[in-house]
Amino acid sequence: MESRRIILSYPEENVALITFNRPEKLNALDLETRKEISFLLDEIEEDARCLIITGKGKAFAAGADIKEMSTRTSFEYLKISKYTTWLNHKIENLEIPVIAAINGYALGAGCELAMSCDIRIASKKARFGLPELNLGIMPGAGGTQKLPRFIGIGMAKRLIFTGEIINANVALRLGLIEEVVEHERLMERTLEIARIISRKPPLAIKLAKRAINATMSMPLEEGLKYELSLAALLFSTEDAREGLRAFIEKREPEFKGY
Ligand code: CAA
């Protein structure tokens, strides 16, 4: 499906790819773009086992659309939270893994969206930052909550208070992203990872993701109980029987998804 603002494609079986498609505006995330993504997520969750999000041109996404935001009232800002804060939350909790293939600028809302993905692979050309304070506003779709969890409170405060933009190697060192690759290899490498993920038993992936996400804010003991209940559940699946048997029989497993 192709539209003006985003392109949805399936580069491989079970792998969906969303590409932000407003390169002339550095893929600034306006409401229309966010709505288009939001409407597609349910379909993608059903049709794919892994989702990749990337941007066309020299940006992943250079933030929320500043022009569109320039007349926004507090009331309107709250009213569209379904497509900002809660869209990111939806991405974070999608039942399939989401990989951000960060090709360039990931600033403000673009960085927040990348932080909502499960894994971040970045090109050497990628740049990261939360420069909202330069505009007299502040991060409002997860930035102040997630950046400290990725890179620690002190460094998050430094980046948010100064609006400093960091390169991919610094982002990797800080733990904001998981891998940096040559720009030309970004999609190839991301697809490699997506392919590996898409061949895993889907129910096990779904429950492992749920175990990690749901327990991040729980005390360890509660988290361990939650994990145990999900892990036990998987022993009633065909895929667990198949995976365990295939190891013993020294062959590749054939997972069915149940
Ligand atoms: N919103 C709207 N348009 C944007 C944009 C944005 N966030 N970022 C870039 N653009 C537009 C520019 O206005 C320009 O359009 P025109 O050609 O029509 O003038 C085009 O994209 C190209 O941008 P530049 O000419 O500025 O490109 P550059 O290479 O010189 O600079 C940049 C790149 C440093 C990323 C610069 O564009 C920039 O600073 N962008 C804004 C980054 C930012 O502040 N993001 C945070 C926004 S607020 C937010 O995201 C949080 C929230 O919701 C609360």
PDB file of C-alpha atoms in Angstrom, residues 40-225:
ATOM      1  CA  LEU A  40      -1.938   0.034   9.666  1.00  0.00           C
ATOM      2  CA  LEU A  41      -0.599  -1.494  12.866  1.00  0.00           C
ATOM      3  CA  ASP A  42      -3.465  -3.921  13.427  1.00  0.00           C
ATOM      4  CA  GLU A  43      -3.140  -5.258   9.893  1.00  0.00           C
ATOM      5  CA  ILE A  44       0.646  -5.566  10.205  1.00  0.00           C
ATOM      6  CA  GLU A  45       0.338  -7.360  13.537  1.00  0.00           C
ATOM      7  CA  GLU A  46      -1.839  -9.977  11.820  1.00  0.00           C
ATOM      8  CA  ASP A  47       0.146 -10.302   8.595  1.00  0.00           C
ATOM      9  CA  ALA A  48       3.776 -10.143   9.715  1.00  0.00           C
ATOM     10  CA  ARG A  49       6.086 -11.599  12.317  1.00  0.00           C
ATOM     11  CA  CYS A  50       8.412  -8.616  12.432  1.00  0.00           C
ATOM     12  CA  LEU A  51       8.034  -4.930  11.539  1.00  0.00           C
ATOM     13  CA  ILE A  52      10.826  -2.616  10.398  1.00  0.00           C
ATOM     14  CA  ILE A  53      10.396   1.162  10.507  1.00  0.00           C
ATOM     15  CA  THR A  54      12.697   3.424   8.505  1.00  0.00           C
ATOM     16  CA  GLY A  55      12.748   6.779   6.721  1.00  0.00           C
ATOM     17  CA  LYS A  56      13.310   7.862   3.135  1.00  0.00           C
ATOM     18  CA  GLY A  57      16.098  10.349   2.477  1.00  0.00           C
ATOM     19  CA  LYS A  58      18.430  11.831   5.053  1.00  0.00           C
ATOM     20  CA  ALA A  59      16.135  11.514   8.073  1.00  0.00           C
ATOM     21  CA  PHE A  60      14.459   8.757  10.002  1.00  0.00           C
ATOM     22  CA  ALA A  61      12.147  11.478  11.359  1.00  0.00           C
ATOM     23  CA  ALA A  62      13.320  14.963  12.390  1.00  0.00           C
ATOM     24  CA  GLY A  63      10.594  15.261  15.004  1.00  0.00           C
ATOM     25  CA  ALA A  64       6.998  16.313  15.173  1.00  0.00           C
ATOM     26  CA  ASP A  65       5.939  18.673  12.401  1.00  0.00           C
ATOM     27  CA  ILE A  66       6.917  22.052  13.832  1.00  0.00           C
ATOM     28  CA  LYS A  67       4.799  24.044  11.386  1.00  0.00           C
ATOM     29  CA  GLU A  68       1.703  22.043  12.282  1.00  0.00           C
ATOM     30  CA  MET A  69       2.510  22.351  15.998  1.00  0.00           C
ATOM     31  CA  SER A  70       3.051  26.102  15.865  1.00  0.00           C
ATOM     32  CA  THR A  71      -0.640  26.929  16.417  1.00  0.00           C
ATOM     33  CA  ARG A  72      -1.521  23.949  18.610  1.00  0.00           C
ATOM     34  CA  THR A  73      -3.216  24.622  21.953  1.00  0.00           C
ATOM     35  CA  SER A  74      -2.716  22.591  25.148  1.00  0.00           C
ATOM     36  CA  PHE A  75      -6.192  21.162  24.692  1.00  0.00           C
ATOM     37  CA  GLU A  76      -5.443  20.070  21.114  1.00  0.00           C
ATOM     38  CA  TYR A  77      -2.108  18.596  22.191  1.00  0.00           C
ATOM     39  CA  LEU A  78      -3.881  16.401  24.739  1.00  0.00           C
ATOM     40  CA  LYS A  79      -6.632  15.528  22.297  1.00  0.00           C
ATOM     41  CA  ILE A  80      -4.227  14.003  19.759  1.00  0.00           C
ATOM     42  CA  SER A  81      -2.310  11.937  22.335  1.00  0.00           C
ATOM     43  CA  LYS A  82      -3.823   8.816  20.787  1.00  0.00           C
ATOM     44  CA  TYR A  83      -1.512   9.500  17.841  1.00  0.00           C
ATOM     45  CA  THR A  84       1.540  10.572  19.852  1.00  0.00           C
ATOM     46  CA  THR A  85       2.113   9.098  23.311  1.00  0.00           C
ATOM     47  CA  TRP A  86      -0.336   6.240  22.841  1.00  0.00           C
ATOM     48  CA  LEU A  87       0.760   5.463  19.290  1.00  0.00           C
ATOM     49  CA  ASN A  88       4.302   4.978  20.608  1.00  0.00           C
ATOM     50  CA  HIS A  89       2.901   2.826  23.391  1.00  0.00           C
ATOM     51  CA  LYS A  90       1.042   0.766  20.809  1.00  0.00           C
ATOM     52  CA  ILE A  91       4.225   0.277  18.789  1.00  0.00           C
ATOM     53  CA  GLU A  92       6.124  -0.697  21.927  1.00  0.00           C
ATOM     54  CA  ASN A  93       3.490  -3.276  22.814  1.00  0.00           C
ATOM     55  CA  LEU A  94       2.788  -4.628  19.353  1.00  0.00           C
ATOM     56  CA  GLU A  95       2.684  -8.404  19.550  1.00  0.00           C
ATOM     57  CA  ILE A  96       5.460  -8.725  16.966  1.00  0.00           C
ATOM     58  CA  PRO A  97       8.983  -7.290  17.368  1.00  0.00           C
ATOM     59  CA  VAL A  98       9.593  -3.873  15.829  1.00  0.00           C
ATOM     60  CA  ILE A  99      13.023  -2.829  14.567  1.00  0.00           C
ATOM     61  CA  ALA A 100      13.918   0.795  13.845  1.00  0.00           C
ATOM     62  CA  ALA A 101      16.345   1.054  10.920  1.00  0.00           C
ATOM     63  CA  ILE A 102      17.598   4.555  11.634  1.00  0.00           C
ATOM     64  CA  ASN A 103      18.941   6.034   8.435  1.00  0.00           C
ATOM     65  CA  GLY A 104      19.507   9.650   9.523  1.00  0.00           C
ATOM     66  CA  TYR A 105      18.076  12.256  11.892  1.00  0.00           C
ATOM     67  CA  ALA A 106      15.987  10.780  14.723  1.00  0.00           C
ATOM     68  CA  LEU A 107      15.089  13.911  16.657  1.00  0.00           C
ATOM     69  CA  GLY A 108      12.330  14.796  19.091  1.00  0.00           C
ATOM     70  CA  ALA A 109       9.278  12.721  18.242  1.00  0.00           C
ATOM     71  CA  GLY A 110      11.440  10.717  15.790  1.00  0.00           C
ATOM     72  CA  CYS A 111      13.779   9.712  18.616  1.00  0.00           C
ATOM     73  CA  GLU A 112      10.801   8.950  20.853  1.00  0.00           C
ATOM     74  CA  LEU A 113       9.338   6.676  18.197  1.00  0.00           C
ATOM     75  CA  ALA A 114      12.692   4.922  17.750  1.00  0.00           C
ATOM     76  CA  MET A 115      12.853   4.375  21.519  1.00  0.00           C
ATOM     77  CA  SER A 116       9.434   2.708  21.316  1.00  0.00           C
ATOM     78  CA  CYS A 117      10.756   0.071  18.943  1.00  0.00           C
ATOM     79  CA  ASP A 118      12.233  -3.125  20.352  1.00  0.00           C
ATOM     80  CA  ILE A 119      15.614  -2.926  18.590  1.00  0.00           C
ATOM     81  CA  ARG A 120      17.461   0.006  16.969  1.00  0.00           C
ATOM     82  CA  ILE A 121      19.947  -0.509  14.147  1.00  0.00           C
ATOM     83  CA  ALA A 122      21.493   2.753  12.957  1.00  0.00           C
ATOM     84  CA  SER A 123      23.476   3.910   9.958  1.00  0.00           C
ATOM     85  CA  LYS A 124      26.704   5.789  10.661  1.00  0.00           C
ATOM     86  CA  LYS A 125      24.820   8.833   9.364  1.00  0.00           C
ATOM     87  CA  ALA A 126      22.159   8.653  12.104  1.00  0.00           C
ATOM     88  CA  ARG A 127      21.840  11.524  14.566  1.00  0.00           C
ATOM     89  CA  PHE A 128      19.859  11.502  17.803  1.00  0.00           C
ATOM     90  CA  GLY A 129      18.509  14.099  20.170  1.00  0.00           C
ATOM     91  CA  LEU A 130      15.548  15.551  22.006  1.00  0.00           C
ATOM     92  CA  PRO A 131      15.853  19.245  21.043  1.00  0.00           C
ATOM     93  CA  GLU A 132      12.304  20.241  22.076  1.00  0.00           C
ATOM     94  CA  LEU A 133      13.476  22.781  24.658  1.00  0.00           C
ATOM     95  CA  ASN A 134      14.979  24.838  21.814  1.00  0.00           C
ATOM     96  CA  LEU A 135      11.387  25.391  20.695  1.00  0.00           C
ATOM     97  CA  GLY A 136      10.050  26.350  24.106  1.00  0.00           C
ATOM     98  CA  ILE A 137       8.375  22.976  24.578  1.00  0.00           C
ATOM     99  CA  MET A 138       9.486  19.645  26.048  1.00  0.00           C
ATOM    100  CA  PRO A 139       9.437  15.990  24.988  1.00  0.00           C
ATOM    101  CA  GLY A 140       5.866  14.779  25.326  1.00  0.00           C
ATOM    102  CA  ALA A 141       5.594  11.330  23.757  1.00  0.00           C
ATOM    103  CA  GLY A 142       7.838   9.346  26.058  1.00  0.00           C
ATOM    104  CA  GLY A 143      11.144  11.228  25.816  1.00  0.00           C
ATOM    105  CA  THR A 144      11.554  12.145  29.479  1.00  0.00           C
ATOM    106  CA  GLN A 145      10.428   8.666  30.536  1.00  0.00           C
ATOM    107  CA  LYS A 146      12.350   6.484  28.119  1.00  0.00           C
ATOM    108  CA  LEU A 147      15.645   8.296  27.534  1.00  0.00           C
ATOM    109  CA  PRO A 148      16.678   7.993  31.231  1.00  0.00           C
ATOM    110  CA  ARG A 149      15.807   4.296  31.113  1.00  0.00           C
ATOM    111  CA  PHE A 150      18.086   3.823  28.108  1.00  0.00           C
ATOM    112  CA  ILE A 151      21.061   6.018  29.009  1.00  0.00           C
ATOM    113  CA  GLY A 152      20.701   6.929  32.698  1.00  0.00           C
ATOM    114  CA  ILE A 153      19.228   9.978  34.378  1.00  0.00           C
ATOM    115  CA  GLY A 154      22.267  12.249  34.242  1.00  0.00           C
ATOM    116  CA  MET A 155      22.998  11.811  30.546  1.00  0.00           C
ATOM    117  CA  ALA A 156      19.293  12.050  29.675  1.00  0.00           C
ATOM    118  CA  LYS A 157      19.041  15.342  31.548  1.00  0.00           C
ATOM    119  CA  ARG A 158      22.137  16.602  29.786  1.00  0.00           C
ATOM    120  CA  LEU A 159      20.743  15.787  26.330  1.00  0.00           C
ATOM    121  CA  ILE A 160      17.254  17.121  27.072  1.00  0.00           C
ATOM    122  CA  PHE A 161      18.420  20.322  28.823  1.00  0.00           C
ATOM    123  CA  THR A 162      21.041  21.178  26.171  1.00  0.00           C
ATOM    124  CA  GLY A 163      19.265  19.874  23.076  1.00  0.00           C
ATOM    125  CA  GLU A 164      22.603  18.314  22.082  1.00  0.00           C
ATOM    126  CA  ILE A 165      22.525  16.087  19.020  1.00  0.00           C
ATOM    127  CA  ILE A 166      24.694  12.973  19.192  1.00  0.00           C
ATOM    128  CA  ASN A 167      26.040  10.727  16.468  1.00  0.00           C
ATOM    129  CA  ALA A 168      25.461   7.000  16.040  1.00  0.00           C
ATOM    130  CA  ASN A 169      28.673   5.869  17.735  1.00  0.00           C
ATOM    131  CA  VAL A 170      27.952   7.954  20.829  1.00  0.00           C
ATOM    132  CA  ALA A 171      24.355   6.658  20.852  1.00  0.00           C
ATOM    133  CA  LEU A 172      25.714   3.100  20.718  1.00  0.00           C
ATOM    134  CA  ARG A 173      28.166   3.740  23.544  1.00  0.00           C
ATOM    135  CA  LEU A 174      25.375   5.238  25.684  1.00  0.00           C
ATOM    136  CA  GLY A 175      23.067   2.279  25.056  1.00  0.00           C
ATOM    137  CA  LEU A 176      20.444   4.197  23.107  1.00  0.00           C
ATOM    138  CA  ILE A 177      20.843   1.908  20.094  1.00  0.00           C
ATOM    139  CA  GLU A 178      21.950  -1.674  19.638  1.00  0.00           C
ATOM    140  CA  GLU A 179      24.127  -1.569  16.502  1.00  0.00           C
ATOM    141  CA  VAL A 180      25.770   0.824  14.039  1.00  0.00           C
ATOM    142  CA  VAL A 181      26.433  -0.196  10.443  1.00  0.00           C
ATOM    143  CA  GLU A 182      27.720   1.413   7.254  1.00  0.00           C
ATOM    144  CA  HIS A 183      24.927   3.503   5.737  1.00  0.00           C
ATOM    145  CA  GLU A 184      24.709   1.324   2.616  1.00  0.00           C
ATOM    146  CA  ARG A 185      24.305  -1.850   4.709  1.00  0.00           C
ATOM    147  CA  LEU A 186      21.510  -0.577   6.958  1.00  0.00           C
ATOM    148  CA  MET A 187      18.574  -2.321   5.310  1.00  0.00           C
ATOM    149  CA  GLU A 188      20.512  -5.501   4.509  1.00  0.00           C
ATOM    150  CA  ARG A 189      21.591  -5.855   8.154  1.00  0.00           C
ATOM    151  CA  THR A 190      18.153  -4.964   9.513  1.00  0.00           C
ATOM    152  CA  LEU A 191      16.527  -7.516   7.227  1.00  0.00           C
ATOM    153  CA  GLU A 192      19.021 -10.129   8.417  1.00  0.00           C
ATOM    154  CA  ILE A 193      17.854  -9.602  11.998  1.00  0.00           C
ATOM    155  CA  ALA A 194      14.185  -9.433  10.987  1.00  0.00           C
ATOM    156  CA  ARG A 195      14.573 -12.711   9.086  1.00  0.00           C
ATOM    157  CA  ILE A 196      16.017 -14.479  12.130  1.00  0.00           C
ATOM    158  CA  ILE A 197      13.190 -13.151  14.310  1.00  0.00           C
ATOM    159  CA  SER A 198      10.476 -14.037  11.798  1.00  0.00           C
ATOM    160  CA  ARG A 199      11.563 -17.681  11.811  1.00  0.00           C
ATOM    161  CA  LYS A 200      11.249 -18.071  15.568  1.00  0.00           C
ATOM    162  CA  PRO A 201       8.065 -19.561  17.054  1.00  0.00           C
ATOM    163  CA  PRO A 202       5.691 -16.555  17.022  1.00  0.00           C
ATOM    164  CA  LEU A 203       3.927 -17.357  20.289  1.00  0.00           C
ATOM    165  CA  ALA A 204       7.232 -17.663  22.144  1.00  0.00           C
ATOM    166  CA  ILE A 205       8.373 -14.302  20.688  1.00  0.00           C
ATOM    167  CA  LYS A 206       5.081 -12.695  21.667  1.00  0.00           C
ATOM    168  CA  LEU A 207       5.196 -13.967  25.249  1.00  0.00           C
ATOM    169  CA  ALA A 208       8.905 -13.208  25.689  1.00  0.00           C
ATOM    170  CA  LYS A 209       8.259  -9.619  24.545  1.00  0.00           C
ATOM    171  CA  ARG A 210       5.304  -9.407  26.892  1.00  0.00           C
ATOM    172  CA  ALA A 211       7.382 -10.783  29.771  1.00  0.00           C
ATOM    173  CA  ILE A 212      10.024  -8.096  29.238  1.00  0.00           C
ATOM    174  CA  ASN A 213       7.666  -5.155  28.635  1.00  0.00           C
ATOM    175  CA  ALA A 214       5.098  -5.914  31.297  1.00  0.00           C
ATOM    176  CA  THR A 215       7.602  -6.452  34.076  1.00  0.00           C
ATOM    177  CA  MET A 216       9.979  -3.511  33.590  1.00  0.00           C
ATOM    178  CA  SER A 217       8.107  -1.538  36.218  1.00  0.00           C
ATOM    179  CA  MET A 218       7.443  -4.487  38.551  1.00  0.00           C
ATOM    180  CA  PRO A 219       9.510  -5.527  41.561  1.00  0.00           C
ATOM    181  CA  LEU A 220      11.787  -8.431  40.550  1.00  0.00           C
ATOM    182  CA  GLU A 221       9.826 -11.022  42.518  1.00  0.00           C
ATOM    183  CA  GLU A 222       6.571 -10.068  40.784  1.00  0.00           C
ATOM    184  CA  GLY A 223       8.360 -10.074  37.440  1.00  0.00           C
ATOM    185  CA  LEU A 224       9.743 -13.552  38.066  1.00  0.00           C
ATOM    186  CA  LYS A 225       6.253 -14.865  38.838  1.00  0.00           C
TER     187      LYS A 225
END
